[in-house]
PDB file of C-alpha atoms and ligand atoms in Angstrom:
ATOM      1  CA  MET A   1     -78.090   9.971 152.874  1.00 85.00           C
ATOM      2  CA  LYS A   2     -80.176  11.357 155.706  1.00 90.00           C
ATOM      3  CA  LEU A   3     -81.436  14.841 154.951  1.00 95.00           C
ATOM      4  CA  LEU A   4     -83.107  17.465 157.109  1.00 97.00           C
ATOM      5  CA  LEU A   5     -85.374  19.936 155.349  1.00 97.00           C
ATOM      6  CA  VAL A   6     -86.112  23.116 157.322  1.00 98.00           C
ATOM      7  CA  GLU A   7     -88.854  25.022 155.499  1.00 97.00           C
ATOM      8  CA  ASP A   8     -92.083  26.661 156.613  1.00 96.00           C
ATOM      9  CA  GLU A   9     -94.086  26.603 153.376  1.00 95.00           C
ATOM     10  CA  THR A  10     -95.994  23.370 153.860  1.00 96.00           C
ATOM     11  CA  LYS A  11     -96.768  22.931 150.160  1.00 95.00           C
ATOM     12  CA  LEU A  12     -93.086  23.159 149.292  1.00 94.00           C
ATOM     13  CA  VAL A  13     -92.227  20.821 152.174  1.00 96.00           C
ATOM     14  CA  ASP A  14     -94.650  18.231 150.807  1.00 97.00           C
ATOM     15  CA  SER A  15     -93.490  18.421 147.217  1.00 95.00           C
ATOM     16  CA  LEU A  16     -89.783  18.547 148.127  1.00 95.00           C
ATOM     17  CA  SER A  17     -90.027  15.643 150.584  1.00 95.00           C
ATOM     18  CA  HIS A  18     -91.739  13.614 147.895  1.00 96.00           C
ATOM     19  CA  LEU A  19     -89.104  14.486 145.301  1.00 95.00           C
ATOM     20  CA  LEU A  20     -86.169  13.829 147.643  1.00 95.00           C
ATOM     21  CA  LYS A  21     -87.531  10.516 148.921  1.00 93.00           C
ATOM     22  CA  LYS A  22     -88.137   9.410 145.348  1.00 94.00           C
ATOM     23  CA  ASN A  23     -84.477  10.148 144.693  1.00 93.00           C
ATOM     24  CA  GLY A  24     -83.165   8.007 147.521  1.00 90.00           C
ATOM     25  CA  PHE A  25     -82.853  10.481 150.391  1.00 92.00           C
ATOM     26  CA  VAL A  26     -84.169   9.708 153.870  1.00 90.00           C
ATOM     27  CA  VAL A  27     -86.000  12.925 154.710  1.00 94.00           C
ATOM     28  CA  ASP A  28     -87.002  14.552 157.996  1.00 95.00           C
ATOM     29  CA  THR A  29     -88.667  17.947 158.075  1.00 97.00           C
ATOM     30  CA  ALA A  30     -88.892  20.895 160.472  1.00 97.00           C
ATOM     31  CA  LEU A  31     -91.343  23.748 159.940  1.00 97.00           C
ATOM     32  CA  ASP A  32     -89.574  26.387 162.026  1.00 97.00           C
ATOM     33  CA  GLY A  33     -86.024  27.457 162.787  1.00 97.00           C
ATOM     34  CA  GLN A  34     -85.922  26.464 166.418  1.00 97.00           C
ATOM     35  CA  THR A  35     -87.125  22.911 165.796  1.00 97.00           C
ATOM     36  CA  GLY A  36     -84.765  22.775 162.825  1.00 97.00           C
ATOM     37  CA  LEU A  37     -81.773  23.690 164.971  1.00 97.00           C
ATOM     38  CA  ASP A  38     -82.695  21.165 167.681  1.00 95.00           C
ATOM     39  CA  MET A  39     -83.081  18.421 165.100  1.00 95.00           C
ATOM     40  CA  ALA A  40     -79.893  19.378 163.239  1.00 95.00           C
ATOM     41  CA  CYS A  41     -77.914  19.290 166.489  1.00 91.00           C
ATOM     42  CA  THR A  42     -78.719  15.609 167.017  1.00 87.00           C
ATOM     43  CA  GLY A  43     -75.855  15.159 164.531  1.00 84.00           C
ATOM     44  CA  ILE A  44     -77.615  12.398 162.587  1.00 84.00           C
ATOM     45  CA  TYR A  45     -78.041  14.260 159.279  1.00 91.00           C
ATOM     46  CA  ASP A  46     -75.729  14.155 156.283  1.00 91.00           C
ATOM     47  CA  ILE A  47     -77.191  17.211 154.562  1.00 95.00           C
ATOM     48  CA  LEU A  48     -79.319  20.174 155.637  1.00 97.00           C
ATOM     49  CA  VAL A  49     -81.611  22.016 153.255  1.00 97.00           C
ATOM     50  CA  LEU A  50     -82.434  25.347 154.850  1.00 97.00           C
ATOM     51  CA  ASP A  51     -84.905  28.091 154.100  1.00 95.00           C
ATOM     52  CA  ARG A  52     -83.739  31.615 154.969  1.00 94.00           C
ATOM     53  CA  MET A  53     -86.922  33.139 156.374  1.00 93.00           C
ATOM     54  CA  LEU A  54     -88.338  30.905 159.062  1.00 95.00           C
ATOM     55  CA  PRO A  55     -90.534  31.368 162.138  1.00 96.00           C
ATOM     56  CA  TYR A  56     -88.834  31.621 165.590  1.00 95.00           C
ATOM     57  CA  GLN A  57     -85.285  31.521 164.247  1.00 95.00           C
ATOM     58  CA  ASP A  58     -84.159  32.582 160.773  1.00 95.00           C
ATOM     59  CA  GLY A  59     -81.963  30.351 158.636  1.00 95.00           C
ATOM     60  CA  ILE A  60     -78.838  32.493 158.987  1.00 95.00           C
ATOM     61  CA  SER A  61     -78.795  32.506 162.781  1.00 96.00           C
ATOM     62  CA  LEU A  62     -79.735  28.807 162.811  1.00 97.00           C
ATOM     63  CA  LEU A  63     -76.767  27.997 160.606  1.00 97.00           C
ATOM     64  CA  LYS A  64     -74.361  30.211 162.568  1.00 96.00           C
ATOM     65  CA  GLU A  65     -75.362  28.493 165.810  1.00 96.00           C
ATOM     66  CA  PHE A  66     -75.095  25.053 164.177  1.00 95.00           C
ATOM     67  CA  ARG A  67     -71.562  25.793 162.952  1.00 94.00           C
ATOM     68  CA  ARG A  68     -70.633  27.388 166.299  1.00 92.00           C
ATOM     69  CA  GLN A  69     -71.499  24.097 167.977  1.00 89.00           C
ATOM     70  CA  GLY A  70     -68.934  22.386 165.763  1.00 87.00           C
ATOM     71  CA  TYR A  71     -71.049  20.597 163.137  1.00 89.00           C
ATOM     72  CA  ASP A  72     -69.630  20.525 159.619  1.00 88.00           C
ATOM     73  CA  THR A  73     -72.612  18.889 157.907  1.00 92.00           C
ATOM     74  CA  PRO A  74     -73.080  20.257 154.357  1.00 95.00           C
ATOM     75  CA  VAL A  75     -75.824  22.885 154.152  1.00 97.00           C
ATOM     76  CA  ILE A  76     -77.659  24.278 151.144  1.00 96.00           C
ATOM     77  CA  PHE A  77     -79.841  27.370 151.374  1.00 94.00           C
ATOM     78  CA  LEU A  78     -83.099  27.579 149.443  1.00 92.00           C
ATOM     79  CA  THR A  79     -84.284  31.114 149.375  1.00 88.00           C
ATOM     80  CA  ALA A  80     -86.145  33.855 147.600  1.00 89.00           C
ATOM     81  CA  LYS A  81     -83.479  36.376 148.673  1.00 85.00           C
ATOM     82  CA  ASP A  82     -81.350  36.679 145.595  1.00 84.00           C
ATOM     83  CA  SER A  83     -79.158  39.790 145.914  1.00 89.00           C
ATOM     84  CA  PRO A  84     -75.377  39.254 145.851  1.00 89.00           C
ATOM     85  CA  GLU A  85     -75.279  40.559 149.459  1.00 91.00           C
ATOM     86  CA  ASP A  86     -77.806  37.943 150.492  1.00 89.00           C
ATOM     87  CA  ARG A  87     -75.839  35.169 148.866  1.00 87.00           C
ATOM     88  CA  ALA A  88     -72.651  36.378 150.527  1.00 90.00           C
ATOM     89  CA  LEU A  89     -74.406  36.500 153.902  1.00 90.00           C
ATOM     90  CA  GLY A  90     -75.561  32.903 153.467  1.00 89.00           C
ATOM     91  CA  LEU A  91     -72.155  31.622 152.442  1.00 89.00           C
ATOM     92  CA  ASP A  92     -70.444  33.604 155.219  1.00 91.00           C
ATOM     93  CA  ALA A  93     -72.786  32.005 157.752  1.00 92.00           C
ATOM     94  CA  GLY A  94     -71.359  28.629 156.699  1.00 92.00           C
ATOM     95  CA  ALA A  95     -73.554  27.411 153.827  1.00 95.00           C
ATOM     96  CA  ASP A  96     -71.948  25.162 151.206  1.00 94.00           C
ATOM     97  CA  ASP A  97     -74.363  26.071 148.461  1.00 93.00           C
ATOM     98  CA  TYR A  98     -77.186  28.478 147.701  1.00 92.00           C
ATOM     99  CA  LEU A  99     -80.192  28.022 145.439  1.00 93.00           C
ATOM    100  CA  ILE A 100     -82.662  30.780 144.554  1.00 92.00           C
ATOM    101  CA  LYS A 101     -86.408  30.148 144.622  1.00 90.00           C
ATOM    102  CA  PRO A 102     -88.101  29.341 142.346  1.00 90.00           C
ATOM    103  CA  PHE A 103     -85.684  26.643 141.251  1.00 90.00           C
ATOM    104  CA  PHE A 104     -85.796  23.617 139.004  1.00 92.00           C
ATOM    105  CA  SER A 105     -85.943  20.350 140.914  1.00 91.00           C
ATOM    106  CA  VAL A 106     -83.344  18.856 138.595  1.00 94.00           C
ATOM    107  CA  GLU A 107     -80.874  21.554 139.667  1.00 94.00           C
ATOM    108  CA  LEU A 108     -81.560  21.013 143.372  1.00 95.00           C
ATOM    109  CA  LEU A 109     -81.066  17.273 142.927  1.00 95.00           C
ATOM    110  CA  ALA A 110     -77.826  17.759 141.036  1.00 95.00           C
ATOM    111  CA  ARG A 111     -76.463  20.034 143.755  1.00 95.00           C
ATOM    112  CA  LEU A 112     -77.571  17.666 146.522  1.00 95.00           C
ATOM    113  CA  LYS A 113     -75.964  14.754 144.746  1.00 93.00           C
ATOM    114  CA  ALA A 114     -72.703  16.683 144.482  1.00 93.00           C
ATOM    115  CA  LEU A 115     -72.821  17.423 148.228  1.00 92.00           C
ATOM    116  CA  SER A 116     -73.713  13.758 148.944  1.00 90.00           C
ATOM    117  CA  ARG A 117     -70.734  12.509 146.969  1.00 89.00           C
ATOM    118  CA  ARG A 118     -68.380  14.714 148.941  1.00 87.00           C
ATOM    119  CA  ARG A 119     -70.086  13.716 152.152  1.00 86.00           C
ATOM    120  CA  SER A 120     -69.826   9.955 151.441  1.00 84.00           C
ATOM    121  CA  LYS A 121     -66.155  10.364 150.680  1.00 84.00           C
ATOM    122  CA  THR A 122     -65.490  12.199 153.954  1.00 82.00           C
ATOM    123  CA  LEU A 123     -67.680   9.765 155.887  1.00 80.00           C
ATOM    124  CA  THR A 124     -65.746   6.708 154.730  1.00 80.00           C
ATOM    125  CA  GLU A 125     -62.358   8.393 155.032  1.00 82.00           C
ATOM    126  CA  ASN A 126     -62.953   9.502 158.587  1.00 84.00           C
ATOM    127  CA  VAL A 127     -64.005   6.336 160.397  1.00 91.00           C
ATOM    128  CA  LEU A 128     -61.788   5.738 163.440  1.00 93.00           C
ATOM    129  CA  THR A 129     -61.216   2.414 165.162  1.00 93.00           C
ATOM    130  CA  ALA A 130     -59.902   1.227 168.487  1.00 93.00           C
ATOM    131  CA  GLY A 131     -60.078  -2.535 168.817  1.00 91.00           C
ATOM    132  CA  ASP A 132     -63.666  -3.594 168.186  1.00 89.00           C
ATOM    133  CA  LEU A 133     -64.959  -0.049 168.588  1.00 95.00           C
ATOM    134  CA  MET A 134     -65.573   2.190 165.587  1.00 95.00           C
ATOM    135  CA  LEU A 135     -66.433   5.876 165.519  1.00 95.00           C
ATOM    136  CA  ASN A 136     -67.827   7.916 162.700  1.00 91.00           C
ATOM    137  CA  PRO A 137     -67.149  11.412 164.060  1.00 89.00           C
ATOM    138  CA  LEU A 138     -69.075  13.167 161.283  1.00 83.00           C
ATOM    139  CA  ARG A 139     -72.229  11.295 162.167  1.00 85.00           C
ATOM    140  CA  CYS A 140     -71.431  11.122 165.894  1.00 90.00           C
ATOM    141  CA  GLN A 141     -72.066   7.398 165.637  1.00 92.00           C
ATOM    142  CA  ALA A 142     -70.173   4.622 167.373  1.00 95.00           C
ATOM    143  CA  THR A 143     -70.361   0.993 166.314  1.00 95.00           C
ATOM    144  CA  LYS A 144     -69.727  -1.807 168.764  1.00 93.00           C
ATOM    145  CA  ASP A 145     -70.691  -5.478 168.461  1.00 89.00           C
ATOM    146  CA  ASN A 146     -72.457  -4.610 165.196  1.00 89.00           C
ATOM    147  CA  GLU A 147     -74.690  -2.147 166.985  1.00 93.00           C
ATOM    148  CA  VAL A 148     -74.761   1.505 165.919  1.00 93.00           C
ATOM    149  CA  ILE A 149     -75.023   3.880 168.870  1.00 95.00           C
ATOM    150  CA  GLN A 150     -75.861   7.553 168.415  1.00 93.00           C
ATOM    151  CA  LEU A 151     -73.711   9.929 170.477  1.00 93.00           C
ATOM    152  CA  THR A 152     -74.040  13.633 171.127  1.00 90.00           C
ATOM    153  CA  LEU A 153     -71.420  15.910 169.578  1.00 88.00           C
ATOM    154  CA  LYS A 154     -69.467  16.281 172.849  1.00 92.00           C
ATOM    155  CA  GLU A 155     -69.559  12.530 173.539  1.00 95.00           C
ATOM    156  CA  SER A 156     -68.329  11.894 170.013  1.00 94.00           C
ATOM    157  CA  GLN A 157     -65.533  14.492 170.303  1.00 93.00           C
ATOM    158  CA  LEU A 158     -64.454  13.006 173.635  1.00 96.00           C
ATOM    159  CA  LEU A 159     -64.385   9.488 172.224  1.00 97.00           C
ATOM    160  CA  GLU A 160     -62.522  10.743 169.145  1.00 95.00           C
ATOM    161  CA  LEU A 161     -59.828  12.209 171.385  1.00 95.00           C
ATOM    162  CA  LEU A 162     -59.516   8.940 173.331  1.00 97.00           C
ATOM    163  CA  ILE A 163     -59.282   6.913 170.108  1.00 96.00           C
ATOM    164  CA  HIS A 164     -56.638   9.250 168.661  1.00 93.00           C
ATOM    165  CA  ASN A 165     -54.643   8.569 171.830  1.00 95.00           C
ATOM    166  CA  TYR A 166     -55.520   4.864 171.917  1.00 95.00           C
ATOM    167  CA  GLY A 167     -53.560   3.223 174.727  1.00 94.00           C
ATOM    168  CA  GLN A 168     -52.318   6.546 176.120  1.00 96.00           C
ATOM    169  CA  VAL A 169     -53.654   8.588 179.007  1.00 97.00           C
ATOM    170  CA  VAL A 170     -55.461  11.797 178.105  1.00 97.00           C
ATOM    171  CA  THR A 171     -55.534  14.241 180.997  1.00 97.00           C
ATOM    172  CA  LYS A 172     -58.689  16.037 182.058  1.00 96.00           C
ATOM    173  CA  GLU A 173     -57.029  19.340 181.156  1.00 94.00           C
ATOM    174  CA  GLN A 174     -56.376  18.078 177.625  1.00 94.00           C
ATOM    175  CA  ILE A 175     -59.950  16.854 177.340  1.00 95.00           C
ATOM    176  CA  ILE A 176     -61.380  20.216 178.399  1.00 94.00           C
ATOM    177  CA  GLU A 177     -59.103  22.090 176.025  1.00 90.00           C
ATOM    178  CA  LYS A 178     -59.804  19.867 173.015  1.00 88.00           C
ATOM    179  CA  VAL A 179     -63.498  19.132 173.519  1.00 90.00           C
ATOM    180  CA  TRP A 180     -64.868  22.217 175.253  1.00 87.00           C
ATOM    181  CA  GLY A 181     -62.224  24.772 174.345  1.00 81.00           C
ATOM    182  CA  TYR A 182     -59.633  26.623 176.353  1.00 76.00           C
ATOM    183  CA  PHE A 183     -61.916  29.464 177.379  1.00 78.00           C
ATOM    184  CA  SER A 184     -64.942  27.353 178.250  1.00 83.00           C
ATOM    185  CA  ASP A 185     -66.259  27.090 181.788  1.00 87.00           C
ATOM    186  CA  ALA A 186     -66.253  23.279 181.638  1.00 90.00           C
ATOM    187  CA  GLU A 187     -64.802  21.709 184.780  1.00 93.00           C
ATOM    188  CA  PHE A 188     -63.336  18.328 185.691  1.00 94.00           C
ATOM    189  CA  ASN A 189     -66.823  17.299 186.810  1.00 95.00           C
ATOM    190  CA  THR A 190     -68.096  17.935 183.282  1.00 95.00           C
ATOM    191  CA  VAL A 191     -65.423  15.571 181.954  1.00 96.00           C
ATOM    192  CA  ASN A 192     -66.322  12.922 184.554  1.00 96.00           C
ATOM    193  CA  LEU A 193     -69.961  13.233 183.572  1.00 97.00           C
ATOM    194  CA  TYR A 194     -69.305  12.737 179.854  1.00 97.00           C
ATOM    195  CA  ILE A 195     -67.034   9.768 180.579  1.00 97.00           C
ATOM    196  CA  HIS A 196     -69.956   8.361 182.554  1.00 97.00           C
ATOM    197  CA  TYR A 197     -72.267   8.901 179.543  1.00 97.00           C
ATOM    198  CA  LEU A 198     -69.829   7.113 177.236  1.00 97.00           C
ATOM    199  CA  ARG A 199     -69.489   4.172 179.611  1.00 96.00           C
ATOM    200  CA  LYS A 200     -73.241   3.942 179.954  1.00 96.00           C
ATOM    201  CA  LYS A 201     -73.973   4.129 176.233  1.00 96.00           C
ATOM    202  CA  LEU A 202     -71.106   2.008 174.944  1.00 95.00           C
ATOM    203  CA  LYS A 203     -70.337  -0.329 177.856  1.00 93.00           C
ATOM    204  CA  LEU A 204     -66.579   0.101 177.536  1.00 91.00           C
ATOM    205  CA  PRO A 205     -64.686  -2.104 179.998  1.00 91.00           C
ATOM    206  CA  ASN A 206     -61.411  -0.888 178.483  1.00 93.00           C
ATOM    207  CA  LEU A 207     -62.144   2.797 179.184  1.00 95.00           C
ATOM    208  CA  LYS A 208     -59.900   3.160 182.234  1.00 96.00           C
ATOM    209  CA  THR A 209     -59.580   5.876 184.848  1.00 96.00           C
ATOM    210  CA  VAL A 210     -56.235   7.115 186.110  1.00 96.00           C
ATOM    211  CA  TRP A 211     -57.309   8.697 189.351  1.00 94.00           C
ATOM    212  CA  GLY A 212     -56.627  12.392 189.605  1.00 92.00           C
ATOM    213  CA  VAL A 213     -55.152  12.459 186.089  1.00 95.00           C
ATOM    214  CA  GLY A 214     -57.442  11.383 183.280  1.00 97.00           C
ATOM    215  CA  TYR A 215     -58.639   8.508 181.161  1.00 97.00           C
ATOM    216  CA  TYR A 216     -57.475   6.116 178.454  1.00 97.00           C
ATOM    217  CA  LEU A 217     -58.681   3.321 176.242  1.00 96.00           C
ATOM    218  CA  HIS A 218     -56.766   0.235 177.249  1.00 95.00           C
ATOM    219  CA  LYS A 219     -55.231  -1.756 174.400  1.00 90.00           C
ATOM    220  CA  SER A 220     -55.601  -5.426 175.153  1.00 78.00           C
ATOM    221  CA  LYS A 221     -52.783  -7.739 173.983  1.00 65.00           C
ATOM    222  CA  ASP A 222     -55.166  -9.520 171.585  1.00 53.00           C
ATOM    223  CA  VAL A 223     -56.086  -6.278 169.923  1.00 47.00           C
ATOM    224  CA  THR A 224     -52.437  -5.266 169.568  1.00 46.00           C
ATOM    225  CA  ARG A 225     -51.624  -8.593 167.957  1.00 46.00           C
ATOM    226  CA  VAL A 226     -54.463  -8.201 165.468  1.00 46.00           C
ATOM    227  CA  ALA A 227     -53.437  -4.613 164.740  1.00 45.00           C
ATOM    228  CA  ASN A 228     -49.864  -5.691 164.056  1.00 41.00           C
TER     229      ASN A 228
HETATM  230 CA1   CA B 326     -89.877  30.782 154.529  1.00 77.07          CA
END
């Protein structure tokens, strides 16, 4: 499990990183809210551990923005704010769990393990395939020819849509509506650009263009035979 710890008390960062690494987590750290949000939005983390009071951007607004961008990564708040209102605010912002400082490390570990178990289950249940291409939409990671390629959230959502409609044309209107949202200001050019990114990153000869209409992932006969 890859974990991002966003916390500005360096002593706590050091001791927590040590504890978490010792317990099998791969840990990255951010010391302020803005860096934390940027790192979280790479989509590569399985769990976020968030402090509430942080420089530049507080934990609540960080989490709201993270959720607004469509990420459903489990998040646990670590905080000294312990009133019921504070807890409610944290959970309303999209946190999965809430732990009051000071806390016992054994309790933090137990809660993280519970979140990890749920996460592993969702991660394995949600892998999508189209021929030799695999997509893990929760990690925004594609796998092709045994190589794992990191995608951005939008690239991953676009590829997810194409895989769900494997072999069928998805129109640019449908792509905008599903990936960017009905009220977004995304245009056909935005779609073309993201298709270009996918082709560049994944080298997909079977990602076909239907001029003036949209795109589809071509099902080759071999793949169909294997699938059947
Ligand atoms: Ca703090």
